[in-house]
């Protein structure tokens, strides 16, 4: 496998471990038997993956937005994680909806809000993942009946949005003026 492919693969594995709650993988990229060269390879892989994902996310690609959210969450930049997950969640991405629900439930990057947490996990669960249904039920145990009704109402009223690309950075050339003949 090409070196850059190995690095991207390592980054993806690291994201998966973070999603599963095994964030110790981010604590120290230098494990036993690794050299500083391995650390530099890891950092280069992270930078390369971000360079690949950022343009896609900016163009509205929900999967890339989820990936950026996972990255920022792993660095404890919860506001940026929430920003990217919310963009993907608004498009109907169930994984992002689950992450947004988690952020509202835990109050990371946003004010803790069980109604919003319930709404987002209810949307994700509607796509068929049984884990999301279990998470919804666990959130409901923390809520009043009125809050559950409100969360269901918000989920029923929710409509996905089309991908919203970020405005591209374009160098605007100076206007061309013609001299009269």
Short mmCIF file of C-alpha atoms in Angstrom, two decimals:
data_model
loop_
_atom_site.label_atom_id
_atom_site.label_comp_id
_atom_site.label_asym_id
_atom_site.label_seq_id
_atom_site.Cartn_x
_atom_site.Cartn_y
_atom_site.Cartn_z
CA UNK A 1 0.00 0.00 0.00
CA UNK A 2 1.34 3.41 -0.91
CA UNK A 3 2.64 5.46 2.00
CA UNK A 4 -0.05 8.16 1.66
CA UNK A 5 -2.77 5.52 1.51
CA UNK A 6 -1.44 3.97 4.71
CA UNK A 7 -1.53 7.36 6.41
CA UNK A 8 -5.09 8.05 5.30
CA UNK A 9 -6.03 4.56 6.48
CA UNK A 10 -4.45 5.28 9.89
CA UNK A 11 -6.48 8.50 10.13
CA UNK A 12 -9.71 6.70 9.29
CA UNK A 13 -8.97 4.01 11.89
CA UNK A 14 -8.27 6.75 14.43
CA UNK A 15 -11.61 8.41 13.61
CA UNK A 16 -13.41 5.09 14.04
CA UNK A 17 -11.75 4.54 17.41
CA UNK A 18 -12.76 8.02 18.51
CA UNK A 19 -16.34 7.44 17.44
CA UNK A 20 -16.41 4.26 19.51
CA UNK A 21 -15.23 6.19 22.55
CA UNK A 22 -11.66 4.91 22.47
CA UNK A 23 -10.17 8.39 22.45
CA UNK A 24 -6.96 7.17 24.06
CA UNK A 25 -5.72 6.71 20.50
CA UNK A 26 -5.47 10.50 20.31
CA UNK A 27 -3.77 10.94 23.65
CA UNK A 28 -0.30 10.09 22.38
CA UNK A 29 0.39 9.14 18.80
CA UNK A 30 3.80 7.89 19.95
CA UNK A 31 3.18 4.43 21.33
CA UNK A 32 5.70 1.87 22.47
CA UNK A 33 8.12 1.06 19.68
CA UNK A 34 7.16 4.05 17.55
CA UNK A 35 9.70 6.63 16.50
CA UNK A 36 9.32 10.35 16.00
CA UNK A 37 9.35 9.57 12.27
CA UNK A 38 6.13 7.55 12.79
CA UNK A 39 4.69 10.55 14.62
CA UNK A 40 5.56 12.82 11.71
CA UNK A 41 3.95 10.31 9.31
CA UNK A 42 0.81 10.38 11.46
CA UNK A 43 0.74 14.20 11.54
CA UNK A 44 1.34 14.34 7.79
CA UNK A 45 -1.50 11.88 7.28
CA UNK A 46 -3.83 14.00 9.39
CA UNK A 47 -2.93 17.13 7.45
CA UNK A 48 -3.34 15.31 4.13
CA UNK A 49 -6.74 13.93 5.13
CA UNK A 50 -7.91 17.36 6.27
CA UNK A 51 -6.78 18.88 2.97
CA UNK A 52 -8.82 16.23 1.15
CA UNK A 53 -11.91 16.47 3.34
CA UNK A 54 -12.14 20.26 3.74
CA UNK A 55 -12.91 21.06 0.08
CA UNK A 56 -15.48 18.28 -0.07
CA UNK A 57 -17.11 19.50 3.15
CA UNK A 58 -17.11 23.06 1.85
CA UNK A 59 -18.95 21.81 -1.25
CA UNK A 60 -21.67 20.31 0.95
CA UNK A 61 -20.54 16.66 1.03
CA UNK A 62 -22.22 15.30 4.18
CA UNK A 63 -19.77 12.42 4.65
CA UNK A 64 -16.81 14.81 4.56
CA UNK A 65 -18.65 17.10 6.99
CA UNK A 66 -19.11 14.16 9.37
CA UNK A 67 -15.40 13.35 9.09
CA UNK A 68 -14.40 16.92 9.90
CA UNK A 69 -16.76 16.87 12.87
CA UNK A 70 -15.11 13.70 14.15
CA UNK A 71 -11.69 15.29 13.76
CA UNK A 72 -12.63 18.49 15.58
CA UNK A 73 -14.38 16.54 18.32
CA UNK A 74 -11.20 14.48 18.83
CA UNK A 75 -9.28 17.72 19.40
CA UNK A 76 -12.01 18.88 21.82
CA UNK A 77 -12.97 21.74 19.49
CA UNK A 78 -16.65 21.10 20.14
CA UNK A 79 -17.93 24.25 18.45
CA UNK A 80 -16.32 23.32 15.12
CA UNK A 81 -17.37 19.68 15.53
CA UNK A 82 -20.94 20.79 16.05
CA UNK A 83 -20.75 23.18 13.09
CA UNK A 84 -19.77 20.41 10.68
CA UNK A 85 -22.07 17.76 12.15
CA UNK A 86 -25.01 20.14 12.05
CA UNK A 87 -24.41 20.86 8.34
CA UNK A 88 -24.49 17.12 7.59
CA UNK A 89 -27.41 16.49 9.98
CA UNK A 90 -29.45 19.20 8.27
CA UNK A 91 -29.01 17.23 5.02
CA UNK A 92 -30.44 14.10 6.67
CA UNK A 93 -27.22 12.22 7.46
CA UNK A 94 -28.18 9.82 10.27
CA UNK A 95 -24.65 9.52 11.68
CA UNK A 96 -24.39 13.30 11.94
CA UNK A 97 -27.85 13.47 13.51
CA UNK A 98 -26.64 11.01 16.14
CA UNK A 99 -23.55 13.14 16.81
CA UNK A 100 -25.62 16.33 17.05
CA UNK A 101 -27.91 14.56 19.51
CA UNK A 102 -24.90 13.56 21.60
CA UNK A 103 -23.66 17.15 21.66
CA UNK A 104 -27.02 18.46 22.86
CA UNK A 105 -27.30 15.66 25.41
CA UNK A 106 -23.82 16.32 26.83
CA UNK A 107 -23.89 20.11 26.35
CA UNK A 108 -20.68 20.12 24.31
CA UNK A 109 -20.37 23.01 21.87
CA UNK A 110 -23.99 23.94 22.64
CA UNK A 111 -26.19 24.46 25.68
CA UNK A 112 -27.45 21.13 27.05
CA UNK A 113 -30.93 20.54 25.65
CA UNK A 114 -32.68 17.17 26.02
CA UNK A 115 -35.50 18.19 23.67
CA UNK A 116 -33.03 18.92 20.85
CA UNK A 117 -31.09 15.75 21.70
CA UNK A 118 -34.30 13.75 21.46
CA UNK A 119 -35.36 15.39 18.20
CA UNK A 120 -32.04 14.65 16.47
CA UNK A 121 -31.75 11.06 17.70
CA UNK A 122 -35.39 10.45 16.77
CA UNK A 123 -34.59 11.56 13.21
CA UNK A 124 -31.54 9.28 13.13
CA UNK A 125 -33.48 6.33 14.57
CA UNK A 126 -36.16 6.74 11.90
CA UNK A 127 -33.53 5.66 9.36
CA UNK A 128 -33.46 2.18 10.90
CA UNK A 129 -30.33 1.89 13.04
CA UNK A 130 -31.39 0.02 16.21
CA UNK A 131 -28.56 1.62 18.23
CA UNK A 132 -30.11 5.02 17.59
CA UNK A 133 -33.47 3.74 18.81
CA UNK A 134 -31.84 2.56 22.03
CA UNK A 135 -30.13 5.94 22.44
CA UNK A 136 -33.48 7.69 21.92
CA UNK A 137 -35.04 5.55 24.65
CA UNK A 138 -32.16 6.34 27.01
CA UNK A 139 -32.55 10.08 26.40
CA UNK A 140 -36.30 9.84 26.99
CA UNK A 141 -35.62 8.51 30.49
CA UNK A 142 -34.08 11.90 31.36
CA UNK A 143 -37.07 13.86 30.01
CA UNK A 144 -40.54 14.84 31.17
CA UNK A 145 -43.51 13.63 29.10
CA UNK A 146 -43.99 17.19 27.85
CA UNK A 147 -40.38 17.36 26.65
CA UNK A 148 -40.79 14.07 24.77
CA UNK A 149 -43.92 15.38 23.04
CA UNK A 150 -42.03 18.54 22.06
CA UNK A 151 -39.06 16.52 20.75
CA UNK A 152 -41.41 14.37 18.66
CA UNK A 153 -43.18 17.48 17.35
CA UNK A 154 -39.88 19.05 16.31
CA UNK A 155 -38.77 15.84 14.59
CA UNK A 156 -42.07 15.58 12.70
CA UNK A 157 -41.77 19.20 11.53
CA UNK A 158 -38.12 18.86 10.47
CA UNK A 159 -37.28 18.90 6.77
CA UNK A 160 -33.86 18.15 5.28
CA UNK A 161 -32.05 20.91 3.46
CA UNK A 162 -30.02 20.67 0.31
CA UNK A 163 -26.26 20.73 0.63
CA UNK A 164 -25.15 24.28 1.31
CA UNK A 165 -21.69 24.74 -0.17
CA UNK A 166 -19.49 27.27 1.53
CA UNK A 167 -18.69 30.29 -0.54
CA UNK A 168 -15.56 29.54 -2.55
CA UNK A 169 -12.58 31.77 -2.16
CA UNK A 170 -12.07 33.35 -5.55
CA UNK A 171 -9.51 35.91 -6.53
CA UNK A 172 -11.46 38.49 -8.44
CA UNK A 173 -9.38 40.03 -11.20
CA UNK A 174 -9.45 43.75 -11.70
CA UNK A 175 -12.09 44.82 -14.19
CA UNK A 176 -10.88 45.13 -17.72
CA UNK A 177 -11.59 48.46 -19.28
CA UNK A 178 -11.37 49.04 -22.96
CA UNK A 179 -9.92 52.15 -24.40
CA UNK A 180 -12.15 53.85 -26.87
CA UNK A 181 -10.78 53.83 -30.40
#
